[in-house]
Coordinates of C-alpha atoms and ligand atoms in Angstrom, one line a residue:
M1 CA 5.2 -91.4 -73.5
N2 CA 2.9 -94.4 -73.0
R3 CA -0.6 -94.2 -71.7
R4 CA 0.2 -95.0 -68.3
Q5 CA 2.9 -92.3 -67.8
F6 CA 0.5 -89.8 -69.5
L7 CA -2.2 -90.7 -67.0
Q8 CA 0.2 -90.4 -64.0
L9 CA 1.3 -86.8 -65.2
G10 CA -2.5 -86.1 -65.6
A11 CA -2.9 -87.0 -62.0
L12 CA -0.1 -85.0 -60.9
A13 CA -1.2 -82.0 -62.7
C14 CA -4.6 -82.1 -60.9
A15 CA -3.3 -83.1 -57.4
P16 CA -2.6 -80.1 -55.0
R17 CA 0.2 -78.1 -56.1
V18 CA 3.7 -79.8 -55.6
H19 CA 5.9 -76.8 -54.3
A20 CA 9.0 -78.9 -54.5
A21 CA 8.8 -78.6 -58.4
V22 CA 8.9 -74.8 -58.2
P23 CA 12.3 -73.7 -59.2
T24 CA 14.3 -71.4 -56.8
R25 CA 15.8 -68.3 -58.3
K26 CA 18.4 -66.4 -56.5
L27 CA 18.7 -62.6 -55.8
S28 CA 22.0 -61.6 -54.2
L29 CA 22.6 -58.3 -52.8
G30 CA 25.9 -56.7 -52.8
S31 CA 27.8 -53.5 -54.1
A32 CA 28.6 -53.1 -58.0
R33 CA 30.0 -50.5 -60.2
Q34 CA 27.8 -49.4 -63.0
S35 CA 28.2 -46.8 -65.9
I36 CA 24.9 -44.5 -65.0
V37 CA 26.2 -41.2 -66.7
G38 CA 27.9 -43.1 -69.8
A39 CA 31.1 -43.2 -71.5
G40 CA 33.6 -40.8 -70.6
H41 CA 32.5 -40.5 -66.9
P42 CA 33.4 -42.6 -64.0
D43 CA 31.4 -45.8 -63.0
T44 CA 29.2 -45.2 -60.1
L45 CA 29.4 -47.5 -57.0
V46 CA 25.9 -48.9 -56.3
W47 CA 24.0 -51.3 -54.4
A48 CA 22.4 -54.0 -56.8
Y49 CA 20.5 -57.2 -57.0
N50 CA 22.6 -59.7 -58.9
G51 CA 25.0 -57.1 -59.8
T52 CA 23.0 -54.8 -61.9
V53 CA 20.6 -51.8 -61.5
P54 CA 17.8 -52.3 -62.0
G55 CA 17.9 -55.9 -60.7
P56 CA 17.1 -58.9 -62.9
E57 CA 13.7 -58.5 -64.6
L58 CA 11.5 -61.4 -63.1
R59 CA 9.0 -62.7 -65.4
F60 CA 6.4 -65.1 -64.4
K61 CA 2.9 -66.0 -65.9
Q62 CA -0.2 -65.5 -63.9
G63 CA -0.9 -68.2 -61.5
E64 CA 2.6 -69.4 -61.2
R65 CA 4.5 -69.6 -57.9
L66 CA 7.5 -67.4 -57.2
R67 CA 10.3 -68.9 -55.0
I68 CA 13.1 -66.6 -54.6
E69 CA 16.0 -67.1 -52.2
V70 CA 17.6 -63.6 -51.2
E71 CA 21.3 -63.6 -50.1
N72 CA 22.3 -60.3 -48.4
A73 CA 26.1 -59.5 -48.9
L74 CA 25.5 -55.8 -48.1
P75 CA 26.9 -54.4 -45.1
V76 CA 23.5 -53.6 -43.7
Q77 CA 20.1 -55.4 -42.8
T78 CA 17.5 -55.5 -45.6
T79 CA 14.2 -57.2 -46.7
V80 CA 12.6 -57.6 -50.1
H81 CA 9.0 -56.1 -50.6
W82 CA 6.9 -57.3 -53.7
H83 CA 5.1 -54.1 -54.5
G84 CA 1.6 -54.6 -55.7
I85 CA 1.5 -58.4 -55.1
R86 CA -1.5 -59.8 -53.2
L87 CA 0.6 -62.2 -51.3
P88 CA 0.5 -63.9 -47.8
N89 CA 1.3 -61.5 -44.9
A90 CA 4.7 -63.4 -44.1
M91 CA 5.9 -62.8 -47.6
D92 CA 5.5 -59.0 -47.5
G93 CA 8.9 -58.0 -46.6
V94 CA 8.2 -55.4 -43.9
P95 CA 10.6 -55.7 -41.1
G96 CA 9.5 -56.1 -37.5
V97 CA 6.0 -56.6 -39.0
T98 CA 6.1 -59.5 -41.0
Q99 CA 9.5 -60.9 -41.0
E100 CA 12.9 -60.2 -39.2
P101 CA 15.4 -58.1 -41.1
I102 CA 17.6 -60.3 -43.3
D103 CA 21.1 -59.7 -41.6
K104 CA 24.2 -59.0 -43.4
G105 CA 25.4 -62.5 -44.7
G106 CA 21.9 -63.8 -44.1
R107 CA 19.4 -65.4 -46.4
F108 CA 15.5 -65.4 -46.8
L109 CA 13.3 -67.5 -48.8
Y110 CA 10.3 -65.7 -50.4
E111 CA 7.7 -68.1 -51.9
F112 CA 4.1 -67.3 -52.8
D113 CA 1.7 -67.6 -55.6
L114 CA 1.1 -64.8 -58.3
P115 CA -2.8 -64.3 -58.4
D116 CA -2.8 -61.0 -60.6
A117 CA -1.3 -60.3 -63.9
G118 CA 0.4 -57.0 -64.3
T119 CA 3.7 -54.9 -63.9
F120 CA 4.9 -54.9 -60.5
W121 CA 8.3 -54.5 -58.9
Y122 CA 10.5 -55.2 -55.8
H123 CA 12.7 -53.2 -53.5
P124 CA 13.8 -53.2 -49.9
H125 CA 11.5 -52.1 -47.2
L126 CA 14.1 -51.1 -44.7
G127 CA 16.4 -48.1 -44.7
S128 CA 14.6 -47.4 -48.0
P129 CA 15.7 -43.9 -48.3
E130 CA 19.2 -45.1 -48.7
Q131 CA 18.9 -48.6 -50.0
V132 CA 16.5 -47.7 -52.9
A133 CA 18.6 -44.5 -53.8
R134 CA 21.7 -46.6 -54.1
G135 CA 19.9 -48.6 -56.8
L136 CA 18.1 -51.6 -55.0
Y137 CA 15.0 -52.2 -57.2
G138 CA 13.6 -54.4 -60.1
A139 CA 10.8 -55.3 -62.2
L140 CA 8.4 -58.2 -61.5
I141 CA 6.3 -59.1 -64.4
V142 CA 3.3 -61.3 -64.3
E143 CA 2.2 -62.0 -67.8
E144 CA -1.4 -62.4 -68.7
R145 CA -2.3 -66.1 -69.7
N146 CA -3.2 -64.6 -72.9
A147 CA -1.2 -61.6 -73.4
P148 CA -2.3 -59.2 -76.3
P149 CA 0.1 -59.6 -79.2
V150 CA 2.7 -56.9 -79.6
D151 CA 6.1 -56.8 -81.4
R152 CA 8.1 -56.0 -78.3
D153 CA 7.0 -56.2 -74.5
L154 CA 9.5 -53.8 -72.8
V155 CA 10.2 -52.4 -69.1
W156 CA 11.4 -49.0 -68.3
V157 CA 12.4 -48.6 -64.9
L158 CA 12.4 -44.9 -64.3
S159 CA 14.7 -43.8 -61.4
D160 CA 16.7 -40.6 -60.6
W161 CA 20.2 -40.3 -58.9
R162 CA 21.8 -37.5 -56.8
L163 CA 25.3 -37.6 -58.3
D164 CA 28.4 -35.2 -57.8
R165 CA 30.6 -34.3 -60.7
E166 CA 32.6 -37.6 -60.4
A167 CA 29.3 -39.5 -60.8
R168 CA 29.4 -40.6 -57.2
L169 CA 26.3 -40.9 -55.0
V170 CA 25.9 -37.9 -52.8
E171 CA 25.4 -39.8 -49.5
N172 CA 23.3 -37.3 -47.6
F173 CA 20.5 -40.0 -47.3
G174 CA 17.5 -39.1 -45.3
N175 CA 18.7 -35.5 -44.5
P176 CA 16.1 -33.3 -42.7
M177 CA 15.8 -31.0 -45.7
D178 CA 14.6 -33.8 -47.9
G179 CA 12.5 -35.5 -45.3
S180 CA 10.5 -32.3 -44.6
H181 CA 10.1 -31.3 -48.2
A182 CA 9.6 -33.1 -51.4
G183 CA 12.0 -36.1 -50.6
R184 CA 15.1 -36.9 -52.4
I185 CA 14.9 -35.7 -55.9
G186 CA 18.0 -36.5 -57.8
N187 CA 19.9 -34.6 -60.7
T188 CA 20.3 -37.6 -62.9
V189 CA 17.3 -39.5 -64.4
T190 CA 17.9 -42.9 -65.9
V191 CA 15.9 -45.4 -67.8
N192 CA 17.0 -49.0 -66.8
G193 CA 20.0 -47.9 -64.9
A194 CA 21.7 -45.4 -67.4
I195 CA 21.3 -42.1 -69.2
R196 CA 19.9 -42.9 -72.7
E197 CA 19.8 -40.5 -75.4
F198 CA 17.8 -42.7 -77.9
F199 CA 15.3 -45.4 -77.9
D200 CA 15.3 -47.2 -81.2
V201 CA 12.1 -48.1 -82.8
R202 CA 11.0 -49.2 -86.2
S203 CA 8.1 -47.6 -88.1
G204 CA 4.7 -49.9 -87.8
E205 CA 5.9 -51.4 -84.6
R206 CA 3.5 -52.1 -81.6
I207 CA 5.4 -51.9 -78.3
R208 CA 4.0 -52.6 -74.9
L209 CA 6.0 -50.4 -72.6
R210 CA 5.9 -51.0 -68.9
L211 CA 6.7 -47.9 -67.0
I212 CA 7.7 -48.2 -63.5
N213 CA 8.5 -45.2 -61.3
A214 CA 11.4 -46.7 -58.9
S215 CA 12.5 -43.1 -57.8
N216 CA 12.5 -42.3 -54.1
A217 CA 10.6 -39.2 -54.8
R218 CA 10.5 -37.9 -58.2
I219 CA 7.2 -37.6 -60.1
Y220 CA 7.2 -38.2 -63.8
G221 CA 5.0 -36.6 -66.2
L222 CA 5.8 -38.1 -69.6
E223 CA 4.8 -36.5 -73.0
F224 CA 5.7 -38.3 -76.2
E225 CA 6.1 -36.0 -78.9
G226 CA 4.2 -36.9 -82.0
H227 CA 2.8 -40.0 -80.2
R228 CA -0.2 -40.8 -78.0
P229 CA 0.4 -44.0 -76.2
A230 CA -2.6 -45.9 -75.0
V231 CA -2.8 -46.6 -71.3
L232 CA -3.4 -50.5 -70.9
A233 CA -3.0 -50.8 -67.3
L234 CA -2.1 -48.9 -64.2
D235 CA -0.4 -50.4 -61.1
G236 CA -0.5 -53.5 -63.1
H237 CA -4.5 -53.7 -63.4
P238 CA -6.4 -53.1 -66.6
A239 CA -7.3 -49.5 -67.2
E240 CA -10.0 -48.1 -69.2
P241 CA -8.5 -47.4 -72.8
D242 CA -7.2 -43.8 -72.8
S243 CA -4.5 -41.9 -74.4
P244 CA -3.8 -38.9 -72.0
A245 CA -1.4 -36.1 -73.1
R246 CA 0.8 -36.7 -70.2
I247 CA 1.1 -40.0 -68.3
V248 CA 1.8 -39.0 -64.6
L249 CA 3.6 -41.6 -62.2
G250 CA 4.2 -41.0 -58.5
P251 CA 6.9 -43.1 -56.9
G252 CA 5.9 -46.6 -56.7
Q253 CA 3.3 -46.4 -59.7
R254 CA 3.2 -48.2 -63.0
A255 CA 1.7 -47.8 -66.2
D256 CA 1.6 -50.2 -69.2
V257 CA 1.2 -48.3 -72.4
I258 CA 0.8 -49.3 -76.0
L259 CA 3.1 -47.3 -78.1
D260 CA 2.2 -47.7 -81.7
C261 CA 5.1 -46.3 -83.8
K262 CA 3.1 -44.5 -86.6
A263 CA 5.7 -41.9 -87.5
N264 CA 7.9 -42.1 -90.5
P265 CA 11.1 -44.0 -91.0
G266 CA 14.3 -42.0 -90.1
S267 CA 12.5 -39.6 -87.8
T268 CA 13.1 -38.8 -84.1
H269 CA 10.6 -37.7 -81.6
R270 CA 11.4 -36.3 -78.0
I271 CA 10.0 -37.8 -74.7
I272 CA 9.5 -34.9 -72.4
D273 CA 9.1 -35.2 -68.6
S274 CA 7.3 -32.0 -67.8
F275 CA 5.7 -32.9 -64.4
Y276 CA 7.9 -30.1 -62.6
R277 CA 6.9 -27.5 -65.3
R278 CA 9.8 -25.1 -65.0
R279 CA 12.1 -27.9 -64.9
A280 CA 11.1 -29.9 -67.9
Y281 CA 13.8 -32.1 -69.5
E282 CA 14.1 -34.5 -72.5
L283 CA 14.2 -38.1 -71.1
L284 CA 15.3 -39.5 -74.3
K285 CA 14.3 -39.7 -78.1
L286 CA 12.4 -42.3 -80.0
R287 CA 14.6 -42.9 -83.0
Y288 CA 12.9 -44.5 -86.1
A289 CA 15.2 -46.8 -88.1
A290 CA 15.3 -46.1 -92.0
Q291 CA 13.5 -49.5 -92.7
P292 CA 10.0 -49.3 -94.4
P293 CA 7.2 -49.5 -91.9
L294 CA 6.5 -53.0 -90.4
R295 CA 2.7 -52.4 -91.0
T296 CA 0.7 -49.3 -91.9
S297 CA -2.5 -50.0 -90.2
F298 CA -2.8 -51.1 -86.3
E299 CA -5.5 -53.4 -84.6
P300 CA -7.5 -51.5 -82.0
V301 CA -5.6 -51.2 -78.7
P302 CA -6.5 -54.5 -76.8
R303 CA -8.1 -54.6 -73.4
L304 CA -6.7 -56.8 -70.7
A305 CA -8.8 -59.4 -68.7
A306 CA -9.8 -58.4 -65.3
N307 CA -7.7 -59.8 -62.3
P308 CA -9.6 -61.8 -59.9
I309 CA -10.2 -59.0 -57.3
A310 CA -13.4 -58.9 -54.9
V311 CA -15.6 -55.9 -55.5
P312 CA -16.4 -54.0 -52.6
D313 CA -20.1 -53.4 -51.6
L314 CA -20.3 -49.6 -51.3
A315 CA -23.7 -49.5 -49.8
K316 CA -22.4 -51.6 -46.7
A317 CA -18.8 -50.4 -46.7
E318 CA -17.6 -49.0 -43.2
R319 CA -16.0 -45.5 -43.8
H320 CA -12.7 -44.3 -42.2
R321 CA -11.0 -40.9 -42.6
V322 CA -7.2 -41.1 -42.8
A323 CA -5.5 -37.7 -42.8
F324 CA -1.9 -37.1 -43.8
G325 CA -0.4 -33.9 -42.3
G326 CA 2.9 -32.2 -41.5
G327 CA 5.7 -31.1 -43.7
A328 CA 7.4 -27.9 -44.4
M329 CA 5.1 -24.9 -44.5
R330 CA 2.4 -26.7 -42.3
A331 CA 2.5 -27.9 -38.7
V332 CA 5.6 -30.1 -38.6
P333 CA 5.1 -32.6 -35.4
N334 CA 7.0 -31.1 -32.5
Q335 CA 10.6 -31.8 -32.8
R336 CA 11.3 -32.0 -29.1
Q337 CA 9.0 -34.9 -28.8
H338 CA 9.2 -36.5 -32.3
K339 CA 12.9 -35.6 -33.4
G340 CA 13.3 -36.2 -37.1
L341 CA 9.5 -36.9 -37.7
F342 CA 8.0 -34.4 -40.0
W343 CA 4.7 -36.1 -41.2
S344 CA 1.8 -37.7 -39.4
V345 CA -1.1 -39.9 -40.2
N346 CA -4.3 -39.0 -38.2
G347 CA -2.1 -36.7 -36.0
R348 CA 0.4 -39.4 -35.1
P349 CA 4.1 -39.4 -36.5
V350 CA 5.4 -42.9 -36.8
P351 CA 9.0 -43.7 -37.3
E352 CA 10.1 -46.2 -39.9
H353 CA 9.3 -49.6 -38.7
A354 CA 8.3 -48.9 -35.3
H355 CA 4.7 -49.2 -36.3
H356 CA 3.3 -51.7 -33.9
E357 CA 0.3 -49.4 -33.1
V358 CA -2.6 -50.2 -35.4
L359 CA -4.3 -47.3 -37.1
L360 CA -7.4 -49.2 -38.5
N361 CA -8.7 -52.6 -37.5
L362 CA -10.5 -54.2 -40.5
K363 CA -12.8 -57.2 -40.6
R364 CA -11.8 -59.8 -42.9
G365 CA -14.0 -60.0 -46.0
A366 CA -15.8 -56.7 -45.3
S367 CA -15.7 -53.7 -47.5
Y368 CA -14.2 -50.4 -46.7
V369 CA -14.0 -46.9 -47.9
L370 CA -11.0 -44.8 -46.7
E371 CA -11.2 -41.1 -47.1
L372 CA -7.5 -40.2 -47.6
V373 CA -6.9 -36.5 -47.0
N374 CA -3.8 -34.6 -47.8
D375 CA -3.5 -31.8 -45.4
T376 CA 0.0 -30.8 -46.5
A377 CA 1.4 -28.7 -49.2
W378 CA 3.2 -31.6 -50.9
H379 CA 2.5 -34.6 -53.2
H380 CA 1.9 -37.8 -51.7
P381 CA 1.5 -41.3 -53.6
I382 CA -0.2 -43.3 -50.9
H383 CA 0.3 -47.1 -51.1
L384 CA -1.7 -49.8 -49.5
H385 CA -0.2 -53.3 -49.1
G386 CA -1.6 -56.7 -49.7
H387 CA -4.6 -55.3 -51.4
V388 CA -5.6 -53.4 -54.6
F389 CA -8.5 -50.9 -54.3
R390 CA -10.5 -48.6 -56.5
A391 CA -10.5 -44.9 -56.2
L392 CA -14.1 -43.6 -56.4
P393 CA -16.1 -42.8 -58.2
N394 CA -14.6 -44.4 -61.2
G395 CA -11.0 -45.2 -60.8
T396 CA -9.4 -48.5 -61.8
W397 CA -7.8 -51.0 -59.5
A398 CA -4.6 -49.8 -58.1
D399 CA -2.2 -50.1 -55.0
S400 CA -1.5 -46.5 -54.9
V401 CA -3.1 -43.1 -55.3
L402 CA -1.2 -39.8 -55.8
L403 CA -2.7 -37.2 -53.9
N404 CA -1.9 -33.6 -55.0
P405 CA -1.4 -30.9 -52.3
D406 CA -4.7 -30.5 -50.2
E407 CA -6.2 -32.9 -52.4
R408 CA -8.4 -35.9 -51.1
A409 CA -9.5 -39.2 -52.5
E410 CA -11.9 -42.1 -51.5
I411 CA -10.6 -45.6 -52.0
A412 CA -12.7 -48.6 -51.8
F413 CA -11.8 -52.3 -51.2
V414 CA -12.6 -55.6 -49.7
A415 CA -10.2 -56.3 -46.7
D416 CA -9.7 -59.9 -47.9
N417 CA -6.2 -60.5 -47.1
P418 CA -5.5 -61.3 -43.3
G419 CA -2.4 -59.7 -41.7
D420 CA -0.9 -56.4 -40.8
W421 CA -0.4 -54.2 -43.8
M422 CA 1.4 -51.0 -44.2
L423 CA -0.5 -47.8 -45.4
H424 CA 2.2 -45.2 -46.4
C425 CA 3.5 -42.5 -48.6
H426 CA 5.9 -43.9 -51.4
V427 CA 7.9 -40.8 -51.0
L428 CA 10.4 -42.8 -49.1
E429 CA 11.8 -39.8 -47.1
H430 CA 8.1 -39.3 -46.1
Q431 CA 7.7 -42.9 -45.1
A432 CA 10.8 -42.8 -42.9
T433 CA 9.9 -39.6 -41.2
G434 CA 6.2 -40.4 -39.9
M435 CA 4.0 -41.0 -43.0
M436 CA 3.3 -44.6 -42.4
A437 CA 0.7 -46.5 -40.6
L438 CA -0.5 -50.0 -39.8
V439 CA -3.8 -51.6 -41.0
R440 CA -4.8 -54.8 -39.5
V441 CA -7.2 -57.1 -41.3
A442 CA -8.5 -60.0 -39.0
Ligands
C2O1 CU1 6.8 -50.2 -52.5 CU2 5.6 -50.2 -48.7 O1 6.1 -50.2 -50.8
CU2 CU1 4.6 -38.2 -49.0

């Protein structure tokens, strides 16, 4: 390259971003067959992005621009929501609010910058109880500019399926029993789209494991026998270094952990999901290769650089109370008036995507504290679009908070992203039966 060419390239790099240079990737939705249960069992007919469940693992670097053309070859309308990404409202994938649904045979171009590093994911925001249960979800990884060194950086998309004996999906999506109780909890749990018996590791390895709960309703509580993975990030954002005995993930939530493989070559160790205590089961086993250890001492667990998030001013923050009600064993909304709606937000049940009524009007740039109150007998992972918040008093940044029955939480954030944003429960059967509201930032 001569000096003139070099200068021209330099000028280009400093000029406003040239979007034409961003490569376009494709996501095509269609049906596919996949071996979920494994050899000796029939394949399962699923809905998939690019033919696989989970969909392709999309990887970008922090600050890059995502440009994805979605092609819908399903027999139903859909949208794609980029869970946890702080993006322009028009790219948020909420039908009837930020875009028209993508018709069957239709296309939609999503294009936006990725301001935050972290583990995110994508899924439909239309007919979610069915579309997600059929297999529509995938990981969206935004790598740090200086990612901490690890031997392997891996994603585990956790999901569950309700299958019959022939490994077919039980198609009772959105039934009132699931809707008014804990949601559609499956009978088959998979890691990256298949039941797995082993996960192979080598002694001395350091693995960054990105856990994504893509289940409609199941909550995970993972215990690693003989290991104490250190939590590096929650919902993509850096966490205080901690090694809890159990890693709890509600639907939609993510955790990045550092798994240092300190056990002996040739050993095996179970990973147990014990969230529902009497129904604990083995997710899979870590299986150590016989090879000698890669290393015998480990660097301290790294800390990730913070994402560029505005810090709320708690002294000046305006406060609002948001109460979640309804569900079995409590006051379910009147079924004559609100047929099929079992939940409410501040007393109002809102059907899926008929949420034109604004629950909260927030001033752009102002700080807010929302008191989220769970007035029900069930768990609810409450998720806010377009923003990240901090649970008070000392939570780290996140886009969701898991409320236990009758629990409350305060979340604080700066309403700095203009538009209409959803605030909802990520148990998809709850979201579709009343537990969804709209927050306007203007
Ligand atoms: Cu994971 Cu409203 O979304
Ligand atoms: Cu819920």
